[in-house]
Short mmCIF file of C-alpha atoms in Angstrom, two decimals:
data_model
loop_
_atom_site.label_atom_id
_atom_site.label_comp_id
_atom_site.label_asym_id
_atom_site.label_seq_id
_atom_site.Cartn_x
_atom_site.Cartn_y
_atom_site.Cartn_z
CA UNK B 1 193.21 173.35 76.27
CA UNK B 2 193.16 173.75 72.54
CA UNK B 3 190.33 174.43 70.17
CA UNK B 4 188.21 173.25 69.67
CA UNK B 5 187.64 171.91 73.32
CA UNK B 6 188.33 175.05 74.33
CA UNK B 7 185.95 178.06 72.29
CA UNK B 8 186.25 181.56 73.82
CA UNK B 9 183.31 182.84 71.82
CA UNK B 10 181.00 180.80 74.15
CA UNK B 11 181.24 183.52 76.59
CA UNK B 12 181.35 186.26 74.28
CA UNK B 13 178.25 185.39 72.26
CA UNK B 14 175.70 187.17 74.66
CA UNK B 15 175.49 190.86 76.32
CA UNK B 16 174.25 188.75 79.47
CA UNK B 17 177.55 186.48 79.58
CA UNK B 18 179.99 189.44 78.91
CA UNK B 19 178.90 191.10 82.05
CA UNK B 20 178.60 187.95 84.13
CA UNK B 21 182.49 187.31 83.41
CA UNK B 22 184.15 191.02 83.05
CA UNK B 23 186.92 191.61 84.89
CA UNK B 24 187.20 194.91 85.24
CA UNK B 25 184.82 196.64 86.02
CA UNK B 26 184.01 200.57 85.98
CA UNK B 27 181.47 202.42 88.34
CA UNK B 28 180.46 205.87 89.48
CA UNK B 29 181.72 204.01 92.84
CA UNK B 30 184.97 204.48 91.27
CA UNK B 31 185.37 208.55 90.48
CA UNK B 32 186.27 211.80 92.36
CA UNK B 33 185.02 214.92 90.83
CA UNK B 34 187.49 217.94 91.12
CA UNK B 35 185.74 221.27 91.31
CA UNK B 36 187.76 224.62 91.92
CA UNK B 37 186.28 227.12 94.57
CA UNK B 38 187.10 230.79 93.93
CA UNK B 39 185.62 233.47 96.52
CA UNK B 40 182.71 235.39 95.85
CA UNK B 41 178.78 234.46 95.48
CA UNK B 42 176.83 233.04 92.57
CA UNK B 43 179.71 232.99 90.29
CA UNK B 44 180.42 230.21 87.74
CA UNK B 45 183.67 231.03 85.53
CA UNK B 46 184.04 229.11 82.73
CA UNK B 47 187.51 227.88 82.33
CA UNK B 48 188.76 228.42 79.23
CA UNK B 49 191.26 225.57 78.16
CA UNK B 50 189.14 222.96 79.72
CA UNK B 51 185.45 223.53 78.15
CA UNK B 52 182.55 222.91 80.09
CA UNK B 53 183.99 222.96 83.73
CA UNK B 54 184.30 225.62 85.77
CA UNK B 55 185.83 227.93 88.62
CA UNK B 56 182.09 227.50 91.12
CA UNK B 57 181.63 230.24 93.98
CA UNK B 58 180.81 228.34 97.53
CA UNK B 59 177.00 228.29 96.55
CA UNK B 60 177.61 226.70 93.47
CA UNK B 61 180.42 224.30 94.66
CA UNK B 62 177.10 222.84 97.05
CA UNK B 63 175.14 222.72 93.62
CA UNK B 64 177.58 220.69 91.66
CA UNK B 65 178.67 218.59 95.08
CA UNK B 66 174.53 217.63 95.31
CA UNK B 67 174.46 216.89 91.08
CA UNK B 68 177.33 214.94 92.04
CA UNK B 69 175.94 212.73 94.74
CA UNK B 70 172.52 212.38 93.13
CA UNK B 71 174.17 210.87 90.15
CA UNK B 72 175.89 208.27 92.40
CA UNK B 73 179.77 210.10 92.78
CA UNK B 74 180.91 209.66 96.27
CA UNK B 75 183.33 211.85 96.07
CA UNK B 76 184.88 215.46 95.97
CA UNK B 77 188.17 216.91 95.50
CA UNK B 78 188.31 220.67 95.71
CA UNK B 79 190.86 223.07 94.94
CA UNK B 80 191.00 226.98 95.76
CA UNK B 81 191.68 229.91 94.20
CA UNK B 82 192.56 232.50 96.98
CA UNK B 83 191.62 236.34 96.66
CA UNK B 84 195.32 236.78 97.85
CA UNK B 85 198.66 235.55 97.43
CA UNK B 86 201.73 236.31 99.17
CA UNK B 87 205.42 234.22 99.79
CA UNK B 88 203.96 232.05 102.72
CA UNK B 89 200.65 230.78 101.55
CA UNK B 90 199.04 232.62 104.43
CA UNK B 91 195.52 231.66 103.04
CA UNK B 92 196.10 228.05 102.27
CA UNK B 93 195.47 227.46 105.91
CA UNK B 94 193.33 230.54 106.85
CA UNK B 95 190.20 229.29 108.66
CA UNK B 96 188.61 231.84 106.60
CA UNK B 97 190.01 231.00 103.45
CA UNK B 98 188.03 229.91 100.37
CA UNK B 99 188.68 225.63 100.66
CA UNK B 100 187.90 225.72 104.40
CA UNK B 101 184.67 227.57 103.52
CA UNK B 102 183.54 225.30 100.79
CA UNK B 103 184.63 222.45 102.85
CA UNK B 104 182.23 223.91 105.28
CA UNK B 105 179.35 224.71 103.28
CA UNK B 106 178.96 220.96 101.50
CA UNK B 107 179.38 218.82 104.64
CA UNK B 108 176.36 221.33 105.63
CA UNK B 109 174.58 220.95 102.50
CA UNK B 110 175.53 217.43 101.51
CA UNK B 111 176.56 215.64 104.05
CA UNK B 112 177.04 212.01 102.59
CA UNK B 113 179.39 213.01 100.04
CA UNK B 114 183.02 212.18 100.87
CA UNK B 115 185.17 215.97 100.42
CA UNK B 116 188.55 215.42 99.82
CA UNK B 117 190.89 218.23 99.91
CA UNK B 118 193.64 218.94 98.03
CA UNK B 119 196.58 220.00 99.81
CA UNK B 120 199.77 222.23 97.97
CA UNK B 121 201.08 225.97 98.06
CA UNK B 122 201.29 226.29 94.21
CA UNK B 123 197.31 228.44 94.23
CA UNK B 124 198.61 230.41 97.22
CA UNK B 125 202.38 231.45 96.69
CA UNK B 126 202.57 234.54 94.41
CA UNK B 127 205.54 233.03 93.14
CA UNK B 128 203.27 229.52 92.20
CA UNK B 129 205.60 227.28 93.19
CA UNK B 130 204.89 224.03 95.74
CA UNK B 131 206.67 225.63 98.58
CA UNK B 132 208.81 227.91 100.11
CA UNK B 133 211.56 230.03 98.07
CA UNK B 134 214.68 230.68 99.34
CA UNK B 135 217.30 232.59 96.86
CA UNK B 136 215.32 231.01 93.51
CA UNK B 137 215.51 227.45 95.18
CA UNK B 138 212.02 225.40 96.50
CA UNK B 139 212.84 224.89 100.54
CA UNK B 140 211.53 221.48 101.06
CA UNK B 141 211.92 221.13 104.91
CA UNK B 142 211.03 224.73 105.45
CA UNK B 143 207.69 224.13 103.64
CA UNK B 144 206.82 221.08 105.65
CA UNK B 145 204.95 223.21 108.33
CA UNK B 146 203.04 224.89 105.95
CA UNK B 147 201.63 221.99 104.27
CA UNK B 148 201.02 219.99 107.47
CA UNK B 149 199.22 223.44 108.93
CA UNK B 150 197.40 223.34 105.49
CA UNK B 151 196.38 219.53 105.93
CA UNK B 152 194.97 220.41 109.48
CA UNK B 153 192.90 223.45 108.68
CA UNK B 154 190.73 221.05 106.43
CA UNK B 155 190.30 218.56 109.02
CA UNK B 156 189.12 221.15 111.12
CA UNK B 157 186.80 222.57 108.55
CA UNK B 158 185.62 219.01 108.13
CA UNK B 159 187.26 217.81 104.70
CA UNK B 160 187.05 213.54 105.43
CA UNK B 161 190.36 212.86 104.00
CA UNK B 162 193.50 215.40 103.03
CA UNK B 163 195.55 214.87 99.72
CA UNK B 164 199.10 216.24 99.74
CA UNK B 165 199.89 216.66 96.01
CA UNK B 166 203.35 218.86 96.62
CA UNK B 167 205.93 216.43 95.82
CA UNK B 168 208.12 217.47 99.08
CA UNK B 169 210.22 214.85 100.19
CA UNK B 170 208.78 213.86 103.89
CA UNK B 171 205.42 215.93 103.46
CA UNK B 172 203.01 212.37 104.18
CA UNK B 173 205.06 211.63 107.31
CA UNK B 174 204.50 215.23 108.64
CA UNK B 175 200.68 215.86 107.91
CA UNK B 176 200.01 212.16 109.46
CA UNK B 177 201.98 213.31 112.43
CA UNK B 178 200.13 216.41 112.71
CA UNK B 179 196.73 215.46 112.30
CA UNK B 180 197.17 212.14 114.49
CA UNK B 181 198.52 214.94 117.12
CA UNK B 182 195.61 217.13 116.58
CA UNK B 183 193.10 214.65 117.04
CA UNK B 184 192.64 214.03 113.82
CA UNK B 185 194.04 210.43 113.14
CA UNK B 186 190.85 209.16 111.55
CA UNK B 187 191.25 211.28 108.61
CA UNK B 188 193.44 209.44 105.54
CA UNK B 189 195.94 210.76 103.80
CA UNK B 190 195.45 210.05 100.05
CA UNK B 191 199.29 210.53 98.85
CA UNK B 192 199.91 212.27 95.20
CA UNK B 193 202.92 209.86 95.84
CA UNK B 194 203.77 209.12 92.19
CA UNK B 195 202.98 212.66 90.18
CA UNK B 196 205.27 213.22 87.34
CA UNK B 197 206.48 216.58 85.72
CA UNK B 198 204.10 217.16 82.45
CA UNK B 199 202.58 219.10 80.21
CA UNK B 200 199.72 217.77 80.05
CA UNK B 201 198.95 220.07 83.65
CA UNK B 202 198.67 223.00 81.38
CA UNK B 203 195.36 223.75 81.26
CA UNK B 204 194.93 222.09 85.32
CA UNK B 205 197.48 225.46 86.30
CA UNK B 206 195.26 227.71 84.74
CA UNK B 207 192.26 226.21 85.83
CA UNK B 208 193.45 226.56 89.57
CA UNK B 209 195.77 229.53 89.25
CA UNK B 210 198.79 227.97 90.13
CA UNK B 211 201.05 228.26 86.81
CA UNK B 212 204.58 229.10 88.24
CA UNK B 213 206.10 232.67 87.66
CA UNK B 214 209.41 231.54 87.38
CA UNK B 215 211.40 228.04 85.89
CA UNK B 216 209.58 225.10 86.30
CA UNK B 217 208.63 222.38 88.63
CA UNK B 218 210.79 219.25 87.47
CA UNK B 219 213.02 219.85 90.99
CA UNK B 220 210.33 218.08 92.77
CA UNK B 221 208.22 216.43 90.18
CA UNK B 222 209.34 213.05 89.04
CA UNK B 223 211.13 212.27 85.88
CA UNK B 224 208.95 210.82 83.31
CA UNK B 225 211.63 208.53 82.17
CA UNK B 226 212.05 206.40 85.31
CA UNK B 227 210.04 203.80 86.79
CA UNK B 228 212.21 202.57 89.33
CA UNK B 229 211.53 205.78 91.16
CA UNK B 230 208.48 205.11 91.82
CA UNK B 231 208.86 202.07 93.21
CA UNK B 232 211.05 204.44 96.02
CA UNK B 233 208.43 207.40 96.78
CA UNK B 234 205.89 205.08 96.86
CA UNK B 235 207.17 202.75 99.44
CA UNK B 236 208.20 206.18 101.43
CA UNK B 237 204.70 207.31 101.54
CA UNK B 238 203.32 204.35 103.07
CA UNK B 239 206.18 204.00 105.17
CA UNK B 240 204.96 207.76 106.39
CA UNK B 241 201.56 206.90 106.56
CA UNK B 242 199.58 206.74 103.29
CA UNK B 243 196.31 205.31 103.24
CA UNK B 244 195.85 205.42 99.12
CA UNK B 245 198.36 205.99 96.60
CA UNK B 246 197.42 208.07 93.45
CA UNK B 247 199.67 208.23 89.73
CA UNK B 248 199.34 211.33 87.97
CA UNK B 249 198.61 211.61 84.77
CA UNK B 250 197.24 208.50 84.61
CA UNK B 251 196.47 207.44 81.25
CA UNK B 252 200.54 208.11 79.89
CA UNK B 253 201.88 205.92 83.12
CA UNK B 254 199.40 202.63 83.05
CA UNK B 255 202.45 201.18 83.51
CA UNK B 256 203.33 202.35 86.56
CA UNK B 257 200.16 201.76 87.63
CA UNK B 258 200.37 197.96 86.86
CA UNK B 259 203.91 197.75 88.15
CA UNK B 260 202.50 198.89 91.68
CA UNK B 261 199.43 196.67 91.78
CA UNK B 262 201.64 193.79 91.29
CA UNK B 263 204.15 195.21 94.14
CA UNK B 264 201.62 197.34 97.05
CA UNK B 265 198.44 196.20 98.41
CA UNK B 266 197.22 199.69 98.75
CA UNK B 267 193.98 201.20 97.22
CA UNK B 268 195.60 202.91 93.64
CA UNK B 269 194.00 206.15 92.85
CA UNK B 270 194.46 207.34 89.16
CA UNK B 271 194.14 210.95 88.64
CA UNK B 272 193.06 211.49 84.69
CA UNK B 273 194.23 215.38 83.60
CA UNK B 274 193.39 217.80 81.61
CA UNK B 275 195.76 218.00 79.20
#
């Protein structure tokens, strides 16, 4: 149809008819608000190379959870900053440790927001790298364990669904085997399937803590010049048990993001950083 039997301004030429027939559409149903638990009581850090967010003690993690789910968010994604580090990550699956406390204290507090828990070694190695090191070299079957263990200490503190955002080859498979084991096979597994290496994490590292202290992470972190690749880890997560898929950073790979829509029928999470 040519004009002028066909006239696309018809549709355009009201505020009314734009919303009737938009396509896309974007909601507070659609967001996840990260917050960063550090230990301690009534603190609120400001973080310095992201302006206006901040590092939130337990108490104030409840605050911003309940600001959160007043405005209409449904979701949380916390990360933790540990009072201790050592070469094992002991405290990423402490019961005691600072996620598994703030996990506690919102389901207690707010109850019908979703809390989503980020699940890596990077904040809890002193070393702040994604797993295990063995003579200067990132382990990945030997850190497998230690994220699945991770993974399961949420559950158990409550966190509704678990996101492993390592980048270890074989991590989804083992944290869907653990938790269905534990009991826990209600609880998703939102994969950081796709996450390539970038700068743009620089000011997300010092936000959490987790800069490394040596080399850099592109040994597990995905190429930013291939596509195909994706294509690959994606299809292994699901294969392993995936419930959602996320691409990170977002904005700089919308065409990943469109190549997997077309190719997955999965729920595609998109996980905007700070850089």
């Amino acid at each position: 149809m040519l004009f002028p039997d066909f006239r696309g301004r018809r549709l355009r030429a009201s505020k009314n008819f734009r919303r009737m027939i938009r396509e896309t559409k974007l909601s507070c149903d659609d967001l996840i608000l990260p917050l960063f638990a550090i230990e301690g009581n009534s603190i609120k850090k400001p973080i310095e190379s992201m302006p206006g967010h901040f590092q939130f003690s337990c108490d104030h993690i409840v605050t911003a959870a309940k600001k959160a789910h007043d405005a209409g968010v449904p979701a949380i994604i916390l990360f933790g900053i540990p009072d201790k580090k050592d070469p094992l990550a002991t405290r990423a699956y402490a019961p005691d440790s600072i996620v598994q406390k703030a996990i506690q204290a919102v389901k207690e507090n707010v109850p019908d927001i979703t809390v989503i828990t980020d699940v890596c070694l990077c904040g809890y190695m002193d070393h702040g790298h994604c797993g295990i090191v063995e003579n200067g070299i990132i382990d990945n079957d030997a850190s497998l364990d230690l994220l699945a263990k991770t993974a399961l200490s949420h559950a158990k503190a409550g966190a509704d669904m678990v996101a492993p955002s390592d980048m270890m080859d074989g991590r989804v498979g083992e944290i869907r085997q653990t938790l269905d084991e534990e009991g826990f096979s209600h609880i998703p597994v939102m994969s950081y399937a796709v996450k390539y290496s970038s700068a743009f994490y620089g000011p997300f590292r010092q936000a959490a803590e987790s800069a490394p202290q040596f080399g850099d992470r592109k040994t597990y972190q995905m190429d930013p010049a291939n596509s195909t690749e994706a294509i690959r880890e994606v299809t292994m997560d699901i294969e392993e048990g995936a419930d959602i898929i996320m691409v990170k950073p977002a904005l700089s790979y919308l065409d990943i993001i469109y190549r997997l829509k077309e190719e997955i029928d999965l729920p595609i999470a998109a996980y905007n950083v700070s850089g």
